Amino acid sequence: MNATSAEQASPPVTEDALRGVLLAGERPPRPGPVSTSLTFGWRALLKIKHVPEQLVDVTMFPIMFTLMFAYLFGGALAGSTQEYLQFLLPGILVQANVMITMNTGITLNTDIQKGVFDRFRSLPVWRPSPLVGALLGDLVRYSIGSAIVIMLGLVLGFRPEGGAVGVVLSVALLLVFSFCLSWLWTMLSLILRTPNSVAGVSMMVMFPLTFVSNIFVDPKTMPGWLQAVVEVNPITHLATVVRGLMDGSVPAGEIGWVLVSSVLLVAVFGPITMVLYRKKK
Amino acid sequence: MGKLAIETRGLKKSFGKTHAVAGVDLAVSAGGVYGVLGPNGAGKTTTIRMLATLLRPDAGEAQVLGYDVVRDARSVRTRVSLTGQFASVDEDLTGVENLLLLARLLGYSRPRGRRRAADLLDAFGLANAADRQVKKYSGGMRRRIDIAASLVVPPELIFLDEPTTGLDPRSRNQVWEIVRGLVAEGTTVLLTTQYLDEADQLADRIAVIDHGKVIAEGSSGQLKASFGAGSLHVRLRAPEQRAEAERVLAGVLEVQVEPSADPVALSARISDPERVARALAELSRGGIDVTEFALGQPSLDEVFLALTGHPSEETPKEDAA
Ligand SMILES: Nc1ncnc2c1ncn2[C@@H]1O[C@H](COP(=O)(O)OP(=O)(O)O)[C@@H](O)[C@H]1O
Ligand SMILES: [Mg+2]
């Protein structure tokens, strides 16, 4: 009813007004890829502002997992909840971020189906910018998720020896890795038809990736062949790095590992994603 | 008007077994409105998407403003705007955010972009709704913001895909006024529609498409001449005058006149609407009292029947893509 009253109140579009805006229109110089990607990032932030419900996964997942693992398994795995928390929290931080990247694909799948993507694709801008912008906007989600985990950890008694610097550095590295990993989900979201199937397939990748790692337990307790798998899982290296930085050490070799796997993720899934995006519908 | 804004030859696109566009040839002159008329599923959207460089044709060629849509896609994109059939702006954002987003993407600085957005909202009567999410707009407002979004940088050519489907008559009229205003400023408009009267009202030339093929092309007058201009329905006061009325109408309209089941009603397919006034005057001169008359536009179904010999299978409805 609100809309109708505004409609009635609104003046009709007069030819003069229309002529005015058509004549006043300029054709500014075309902005570069960085600028257009950032503008699409701004769109993602606006969407968070208008649809804050989309942050539910970012807040609920991490809280649930931290509490569940610390209290359910802490005693059994490490003798006490406190001791286990010291080991677990950096791992949970990694898992939470990886989980949240998954949602990037689901959100994008829904978004791309909408007519507005046709408009974006018909603009004379660098073609990947809507996707890059969406992924940049997601960095905000990862940051919120990380902040929640760390804050909850501090409340429960987690004490990072590495101090604020260690925490900030490890989160920064997590953001880099998450941004790169999200190209995998973006690719999936262009291959699969519905958000549901994206969610399904993502889960199938996600669970082995995060559980067959050193996030929850020290791999020394696992059979040899499984240790070998854990060893090549990039998530293991990421968790080691985050643990190290938070503990005040700088595992340089492991950091290199994480950066290389980040670059590889983009180098492989970025171009495939773009080819799929160009061919979409 | 000599220059061609759009020229296609043998344009084709299939989705699996569906031949959505099965060889379309178009020649659209610059300036004016070109109407693409066809029922749901005829291939209108697919054609527009190819012309706007969103879909690569399977075969054939298309030049838009002199640039090839495949080889020179970028040049086409800088000169045309597309207003898609469904949600062509972000429904979660407000009106002003949507326009500012496009202005920034097209190179406006933030302050200039803001000014441009405000000017457009003003011109389109949306200033009051600037800060409301587009999903809360009414159908008519929604269409206006869709079109405003296409004019952030005024294009040489604008594609409007079914701009009035589902709108109430008042909003539809507003869209028509906008289209006329665009043309008055020299913009070329290609619009698709399922409504014959819309094509008739707005378009200088019309291509009728069905099953991905152009089945008729010409000015509204030329097309009408080929399928008749509709029907005249007349009701009389006295049933005994019907035979006389039938004779008078047949004489002036020069067509077959059909007595209806109702004993005081008559109807006739007409080819030339100009003669209707004369026919009515002739009835009154003959002392035949007419209580009611109506001039019906031919429906799209009638047009299809006339053009193809088969009725259009799908009746216009909104949900299908
Ligand atoms: N992306 C697509 N995938 C499969 N079939 C499609 C797709 N787009 C359109 N079609 C089919 O192509 C035909 C033409 O569709 P469309 O161009 O949307 O028609 P119109 O716009 O005239 O209603 C329809 O049969 C439609 O189902
Ligand atoms: Mg359509």
mmCIF file of C-alpha atoms in Angstrom, chain A residues 54 102-112 138 141:
data_model
loop_
_atom_site.group_PDB
_atom_site.id
_atom_site.type_symbol
_atom_site.label_atom_id
_atom_site.label_comp_id
_atom_site.label_asym_id
_atom_site.label_seq_id
_atom_site.Cartn_x
_atom_site.Cartn_y
_atom_site.Cartn_z
ATOM 1 C CA GLN A 54 23.121 -13.770 5.441
ATOM 2 C CA MET A 102 31.671 -22.519 0.879
ATOM 3 C CA ASN A 103 28.773 -20.147 1.327
ATOM 4 C CA THR A 104 30.366 -17.836 -1.202
ATOM 5 C CA GLY A 105 29.580 -20.342 -3.934
ATOM 6 C CA ILE A 106 26.017 -20.854 -2.772
ATOM 7 C CA THR A 107 25.346 -17.120 -2.596
ATOM 8 C CA LEU A 108 26.909 -16.505 -5.992
ATOM 9 C CA ASN A 109 24.881 -19.287 -7.582
ATOM 10 C CA THR A 110 21.686 -17.584 -6.402
ATOM 11 C CA ASP A 111 22.941 -14.173 -7.458
ATOM 12 C CA ILE A 112 24.026 -15.165 -10.967
ATOM 13 C CA ASP A 138 33.244 -11.911 1.346
ATOM 14 C CA ARG A 141 32.382 -12.109 6.227
#
